[in-house]
CSV table of C-alpha atoms and ligand atoms in Angstrom, one decimal:
chain,number,residue,atom,x,y,z
A,1,MET,CA,129.9,154.2,30.4
A,2,SER,CA,131.2,150.9,31.6
A,3,GLN,CA,129.3,147.6,30.8
A,4,GLU,CA,128.9,147.1,34.6
A,5,ALA,CA,127.1,150.5,34.9
A,6,THR,CA,124.4,149.4,32.6
A,7,PHE,CA,123.5,146.6,35.0
A,8,PHE,CA,122.2,149.3,37.4
A,9,GLY,CA,119.6,150.8,35.0
A,10,LEU,CA,120.6,154.2,36.3
A,11,THR,CA,122.1,155.6,33.0
A,12,GLY,CA,120.9,159.3,32.7
A,13,LYS,CA,118.9,159.1,36.0
A,14,LYS,CA,118.8,162.1,38.3
A,15,ALA,CA,119.8,161.8,41.9
A,16,LEU,CA,119.4,164.1,44.8
A,17,ILE,CA,121.8,163.6,47.7
A,18,ILE,CA,120.9,165.2,51.0
A,19,GLY,CA,124.3,165.9,52.9
A,20,GLY,CA,126.3,165.1,49.7
A,21,GLY,CA,129.4,167.2,50.7
A,22,GLN,CA,131.4,164.6,52.5
A,23,GLY,CA,131.8,161.1,53.8
A,24,MET,CA,128.8,158.7,53.0
A,25,GLY,CA,127.2,161.3,50.8
A,26,GLU,CA,130.4,161.9,48.9
A,27,SER,CA,130.8,158.1,48.3
A,28,THR,CA,127.3,157.7,47.4
A,29,ALA,CA,127.5,160.6,44.8
A,30,LEU,CA,130.6,159.2,43.1
A,31,LEU,CA,129.1,155.6,43.0
A,32,LEU,CA,125.8,156.8,41.5
A,33,ALA,CA,127.7,159.0,39.0
A,34,ARG,CA,129.9,156.1,37.9
A,35,ALA,CA,126.6,154.1,37.5
A,36,GLY,CA,125.4,156.8,35.1
A,37,CYS,CA,123.4,159.4,37.3
A,38,ASP,CA,123.6,163.2,37.3
A,39,VAL,CA,123.6,164.3,40.9
A,40,ALA,CA,122.5,167.3,42.9
A,41,LEU,CA,124.4,167.7,46.2
A,42,VAL,CA,122.7,169.5,49.0
A,43,ASP,CA,124.8,170.7,51.8
A,44,LEU,CA,125.1,173.2,54.5
A,45,VAL,CA,128.5,173.9,53.4
A,46,PRO,CA,128.4,174.5,49.6
A,47,GLU,CA,132.2,174.4,49.2
A,48,ARG,CA,132.1,170.8,50.3
A,49,ALA,CA,129.4,170.0,47.6
A,50,ASP,CA,131.4,171.9,44.9
A,51,ALA,CA,134.5,169.8,45.6
A,52,VAL,CA,132.4,166.5,45.4
A,53,GLY,CA,130.8,167.9,42.3
A,54,GLN,CA,134.3,168.3,40.7
A,55,GLN,CA,135.0,164.6,41.2
A,56,VAL,CA,131.6,163.7,39.8
A,57,ALA,CA,132.3,165.8,36.6
A,58,ALA,CA,135.6,163.8,36.2
A,59,THR,CA,133.3,160.8,35.7
A,60,GLY,CA,131.5,162.5,32.8
A,61,ARG,CA,128.2,163.0,34.7
A,62,GLN,CA,126.7,166.4,35.7
A,63,ALA,CA,126.8,167.6,39.3
A,64,PHE,CA,125.0,170.6,40.9
A,65,THR,CA,125.5,172.1,44.2
A,66,VAL,CA,122.3,173.1,46.1
A,67,ALA,CA,123.1,175.1,49.3
A,68,GLY,CA,120.6,174.7,52.0
A,69,ASN,CA,119.7,173.6,55.4
A,70,VAL,CA,117.2,170.7,55.7
A,71,LEU,CA,116.5,171.5,59.3
A,72,ASP,CA,114.7,174.6,58.2
A,73,ASP,CA,111.1,173.5,57.1
A,74,ASP,CA,110.7,176.5,54.7
A,75,GLN,CA,113.8,175.6,52.8
A,76,ILE,CA,112.8,172.0,52.1
A,77,PRO,CA,110.4,172.7,49.1
A,78,LEU,CA,113.0,175.2,47.6
A,79,ILE,CA,115.8,172.8,47.9
A,80,VAL,CA,113.8,170.0,46.3
A,81,ALA,CA,112.5,172.3,43.6
A,82,GLU,CA,115.9,173.8,42.8
A,83,ALA,CA,117.4,170.3,42.5
A,84,GLU,CA,114.6,169.2,40.2
A,85,ALA,CA,115.0,172.1,38.1
A,86,LYS,CA,118.8,171.9,37.8
A,87,LEU,CA,118.7,168.1,37.1
A,88,GLY,CA,115.7,168.2,34.8
A,89,GLY,CA,113.9,165.6,36.9
A,90,LEU,CA,114.2,163.5,40.1
A,91,ASP,CA,114.5,159.7,40.1
A,92,VAL,CA,116.5,158.9,43.3
A,93,MET,CA,116.9,160.5,46.6
A,94,VAL,CA,119.5,159.5,49.2
A,95,SER,CA,119.2,161.3,52.5
A,96,ILE,CA,122.4,161.1,54.7
A,97,VAL,CA,122.1,163.9,57.3
A,98,GLY,CA,121.9,162.9,60.9
A,99,ALA,CA,124.1,162.6,64.2
A,100,ALA,CA,123.9,161.3,67.8
A,101,VAL,CA,124.2,163.2,71.0
A,102,TRP,CA,125.9,161.4,73.9
A,103,GLY,CA,124.0,161.1,77.2
A,104,SER,CA,121.8,158.8,79.2
A,105,LEU,CA,118.0,158.9,79.1
A,106,LEU,CA,117.9,160.3,82.7
A,107,GLU,CA,120.2,163.3,81.5
A,108,THR,CA,118.1,163.8,78.3
A,109,THR,CA,115.9,167.0,78.3
A,110,ALA,CA,112.9,167.7,76.2
A,111,ASP,CA,115.0,170.1,74.0
A,112,ILE,CA,117.5,167.5,73.3
A,113,TRP,CA,114.7,165.1,72.5
A,114,ASP,CA,113.3,167.6,70.0
A,115,GLU,CA,116.6,168.5,68.5
A,116,GLN,CA,117.5,164.7,67.9
A,117,MET,CA,114.1,164.0,66.3
A,118,ARG,CA,114.6,167.1,64.0
A,119,LEU,CA,118.0,166.0,63.0
A,120,ASN,CA,117.4,162.3,62.5
A,121,LEU,CA,113.8,161.9,61.6
A,122,ARG,CA,111.6,164.9,61.0
A,123,TYR,CA,113.5,166.4,58.1
A,124,PHE,CA,113.7,162.9,56.5
A,125,PHE,CA,109.9,162.8,56.5
A,126,LEU,CA,109.6,166.2,55.1
A,127,VAL,CA,112.2,165.8,52.4
A,128,ALA,CA,110.9,162.3,51.4
A,129,LYS,CA,107.4,163.5,51.2
A,130,GLU,CA,108.4,166.5,48.9
A,131,VAL,CA,110.4,164.2,46.6
A,132,ALA,CA,107.7,161.6,46.4
A,133,GLN,CA,105.1,164.4,45.6
A,134,SER,CA,107.4,165.5,42.8
A,135,MET,CA,107.8,161.9,41.4
A,136,ILE,CA,104.0,161.5,41.6
A,137,ARG,CA,103.5,164.8,39.8
A,138,ARG,CA,105.6,163.7,37.0
A,139,ASP,CA,104.2,160.2,37.2
A,140,GLN,CA,107.8,158.9,37.3
A,141,PRO,CA,109.0,155.8,39.3
A,142,GLY,CA,111.6,156.5,41.9
A,143,ALA,CA,113.8,155.2,44.7
A,144,ILE,CA,114.3,156.7,48.1
A,145,VAL,CA,117.0,155.7,50.6
A,146,GLY,CA,117.4,156.8,54.1
A,147,ILE,CA,120.2,156.4,56.5
A,148,ALA,CA,119.0,154.7,59.9
A,149,SER,CA,121.6,153.1,62.2
A,150,VAL,CA,122.2,149.8,64.1
A,151,ASP,CA,121.2,152.0,67.1
A,152,GLY,CA,117.7,152.0,65.7
A,153,GLN,CA,117.5,148.2,65.7
A,154,ARG,CA,118.4,147.5,69.4
A,155,ALA,CA,118.8,149.3,72.8
A,156,SER,CA,121.1,152.2,72.4
A,157,PRO,CA,122.5,153.2,75.7
A,158,MET,CA,123.8,156.6,76.0
A,159,ARG,CA,122.3,157.3,72.6
A,160,GLY,CA,118.7,156.5,73.3
A,161,VAL,CA,116.9,159.4,71.7
A,162,TYR,CA,119.1,158.9,68.5
A,163,GLY,CA,118.2,155.2,68.6
A,164,ALA,CA,114.5,156.0,68.9
A,165,ALA,CA,114.7,158.6,66.0
A,166,LYS,CA,116.6,156.0,63.9
A,167,ALA,CA,113.9,153.3,64.8
A,168,GLY,CA,111.3,155.9,63.8
A,169,LEU,CA,113.0,156.2,60.4
A,170,ILE,CA,112.9,152.4,59.9
A,171,SER,CA,109.1,152.4,60.6
A,172,LEU,CA,108.5,155.4,58.4
A,173,VAL,CA,110.5,153.8,55.5
A,174,GLN,CA,108.2,150.8,55.8
A,175,THR,CA,104.9,152.9,55.9
A,176,MET,CA,106.2,155.1,52.9
A,177,ALA,CA,107.0,152.0,51.0
A,178,VAL,CA,103.5,150.5,51.4
A,179,GLU,CA,101.7,153.9,50.7
A,180,TRP,CA,103.8,154.9,47.8
A,181,ALA,CA,104.3,151.4,46.1
A,182,PRO,CA,101.1,152.2,43.9
A,183,HIS,CA,103.1,155.2,42.6
A,184,ARG,CA,106.1,153.0,41.8
A,185,ILE,CA,108.3,154.6,44.5
A,186,ARG,CA,110.6,152.2,46.4
A,187,VAL,CA,111.7,153.3,49.9
A,188,ASN,CA,114.4,151.6,51.8
A,189,ALA,CA,116.8,152.3,54.6
A,190,ILE,CA,120.5,151.5,55.4
A,191,ALA,CA,121.5,150.9,59.0
A,192,PRO,CA,125.3,151.5,59.2
A,193,GLY,CA,127.3,150.0,62.0
A,194,HIS,CA,130.6,151.7,62.8
A,195,ILE,CA,131.7,153.7,59.7
A,196,VAL,CA,134.9,155.7,59.5
A,197,THR,CA,133.9,159.1,58.5
A,198,PRO,CA,135.5,162.6,58.4
A,199,ARG,CA,133.3,163.7,61.3
A,200,LEU,CA,133.5,160.7,63.6
A,201,TYR,CA,136.2,158.6,65.2
A,202,ASP,CA,139.2,161.0,65.5
A,203,THR,CA,140.5,158.6,68.2
A,204,PRO,CA,141.3,155.6,66.1
A,205,GLN,CA,143.0,153.5,68.7
A,206,ARG,CA,140.2,153.4,71.0
A,207,VAL,CA,137.7,152.5,68.3
A,208,ASP,CA,139.9,150.1,66.6
A,209,ALA,CA,140.1,148.1,69.8
A,210,TYR,CA,136.4,148.2,70.1
A,211,ALA,CA,136.1,146.9,66.5
A,212,ALA,CA,138.5,144.2,67.2
A,213,SER,CA,136.5,142.9,70.2
A,214,LEU,CA,132.9,143.3,69.1
A,215,ILE,CA,132.6,143.4,65.4
A,216,PRO,CA,132.7,139.9,63.7
A,217,MET,CA,134.5,141.3,60.6
A,218,ARG,CA,137.1,142.9,63.1
A,219,ALA,CA,137.1,146.2,61.4
A,220,ARG,CA,135.1,149.3,61.0
A,221,GLY,CA,133.3,149.9,57.6
A,222,HIS,CA,134.3,152.5,55.0
A,223,THR,CA,131.9,155.1,53.6
A,224,ASP,CA,132.0,153.3,50.3
A,225,ASP,CA,130.3,150.4,52.0
A,226,ILE,CA,127.3,152.6,52.6
A,227,GLY,CA,127.6,154.1,49.1
A,228,LYS,CA,127.5,150.6,47.6
A,229,ALA,CA,124.4,149.8,49.6
A,230,ALA,CA,122.7,153.1,48.4
A,231,LEU,CA,123.7,152.4,45.0
A,232,PHE,CA,122.2,148.9,45.1
A,233,LEU,CA,118.9,150.1,46.7
A,234,ALA,CA,118.7,153.0,44.2
A,235,SER,CA,119.2,150.8,41.2
A,236,ASP,CA,117.1,148.3,39.2
A,237,MET,CA,119.0,145.6,40.9
A,238,ALA,CA,116.7,146.1,43.8
A,239,ARG,CA,113.5,146.6,41.6
A,240,TYR,CA,111.4,144.2,43.9
A,241,ILE,CA,112.8,145.5,47.2
A,242,THR,CA,111.0,148.1,49.2
A,243,GLY,CA,110.3,148.8,52.8
A,244,THR,CA,113.4,147.0,54.0
A,245,THR,CA,116.4,148.2,56.1
A,246,VAL,CA,119.9,146.7,55.0
A,247,ASP,CA,122.3,146.4,57.9
A,248,VAL,CA,125.8,147.3,56.9
A,249,ASP,CA,127.7,146.5,60.0
A,250,GLY,CA,130.3,143.8,59.5
A,251,GLY,CA,127.9,141.3,61.6
A,252,LEU,CA,127.6,143.7,64.5
A,253,LEU,CA,123.8,143.2,65.1
A,254,ALA,CA,124.1,139.4,64.6
A,255,ALA,CA,126.8,139.4,67.2
A,256,ASN,CA,124.8,141.3,69.7
A,257,LEU,CA,122.6,138.2,70.1
A,258,PHE,CA,125.5,136.2,71.2
A,259,PRO,CA,125.9,137.1,74.9
A,260,ARG,CA,129.3,135.7,75.7
A,261,GLY,CA,131.1,137.8,73.1
A,262,LEU,CA,132.9,136.6,70.0
A,263,PRO,CA,134.6,133.3,69.8
A,264,GLY,CA,138.3,133.7,70.4
A,265,ASN,CA,137.9,136.7,72.7
A,266,ASN,CA,138.5,134.6,75.8
A,267,ARG,CA,135.6,136.2,77.5
A,268,ALA,CA,133.8,134.4,80.4
B,301,LIG,N1,129.6,157.0,61.2
B,301,LIG,C1,128.9,155.9,61.7
B,301,LIG,O1,129.5,155.0,62.3
B,301,LIG,C2,127.4,156.0,61.6
B,301,LIG,C3,126.8,154.8,62.2
B,301,LIG,C4,125.4,154.8,62.1
B,301,LIG,C5,124.7,155.7,61.4
B,301,LIG,N2,125.3,156.8,60.9
B,301,LIG,C6,124.5,157.9,60.2
B,301,LIG,O2,125.2,158.2,58.9
B,301,LIG,C7,124.7,159.5,58.5
B,301,LIG,C8,126.0,160.2,58.1
B,301,LIG,O3,126.8,160.6,59.2
B,301,LIG,P1,128.2,161.4,59.0
B,301,LIG,O4,128.7,161.6,60.3
B,301,LIG,O5,129.0,160.8,57.8
B,301,LIG,O6,127.5,162.7,58.3
B,301,LIG,P2,128.2,164.2,58.4
B,301,LIG,O7,127.9,164.9,59.7
B,301,LIG,O8,129.6,164.2,57.9
B,301,LIG,O9,127.2,164.9,57.3
B,301,LIG,C9,127.3,164.8,55.9
B,301,LIG,C10,127.1,166.0,55.2
B,301,LIG,O10,125.8,166.7,55.6
B,301,LIG,C11,126.1,167.9,55.8
B,301,LIG,N3,124.9,168.5,56.5
B,301,LIG,C12,124.8,168.5,57.9
B,301,LIG,N4,123.7,169.0,58.4
B,301,LIG,C13,123.0,169.5,57.3
B,301,LIG,C14,121.9,170.1,57.1
B,301,LIG,N5,121.1,170.5,58.2
B,301,LIG,N6,121.4,170.5,55.9
B,301,LIG,C15,122.1,170.2,54.8
B,301,LIG,N7,123.3,169.5,54.9
B,301,LIG,C16,123.7,169.2,56.2
B,301,LIG,C17,127.3,168.3,56.3
B,301,LIG,O11,127.8,169.6,56.0
B,301,LIG,C18,128.1,167.1,55.7
B,301,LIG,O12,128.9,167.6,54.5
B,301,LIG,C19,124.0,159.9,59.6
B,301,LIG,O13,122.6,160.0,59.4
B,301,LIG,C20,124.4,159.2,60.9
B,301,LIG,O14,123.3,159.2,61.8
B,301,LIG,C21,126.7,157.0,61.0
């Protein structure tokens, strides 16, 4: 265990990662393990979780795969119970699963609305509630981290329902933080900007041009940038932080308030 790892107060803690099989979930799992956590990796694709688990094992911590679908309400209690049993407790939960569909509000049907809310908001509510109940039952403090989006912080043209769902997650995190503070459970969210992930952005040229013109730091983020924010929020370093959303966006949201574009872009 490195000396730095002890700063985080996570040595021997038990972390559940929903969507831990790739991208932000993989980064979060490895960073939590390096800080001393054992991890349970929930994924629809268990082979992905197994592969991340092998990397976790190389850090000296334990990893367990929990195969499951968090969009199936009936599976949620079973997933959380299996993770808790394998880990021998539950101190941290980071929930990664979510995705946007592309389309204007006028094109959006009621079915798309329901599907987006299920994928980005509803399951998070059900999983976080199940995890909080487990922490409360064992009278253990805990930390819960959800993944929102910059799309939940401003208008989100062509991803309007996704933005509404992520705004809902940000609101939910605030209410969970208030209602669960007496139980010593902290709840926070991360709002990623444009992050290079295995699933997104397979057209790098187009997106790099966008990044260069709109993101103050002139680059897309890495999955580790999200993992590091999750590690911070899960750790004792954030012991007095709850109900917040941390923007991890290279300054994107700040720049949205600047109507003439970024200095140096030569825009009117
Ligand atoms: N990439 C970005 O720029 C960006 C920006 C803002 C927000 N986000 C948010 O970041 C999060 C991660 O996005 P991503 O594209 O990296 O994730 P992803 O689609 O790669 O999913 C991560 C893992 O979750 C698993 N998974 C998917 N559905 C599942 C289910 N129903 N049950 C269990 N496991 C499931 C997948 O198999 C995968 O291994 C999402 O919440 C997304 O909305 C991403």
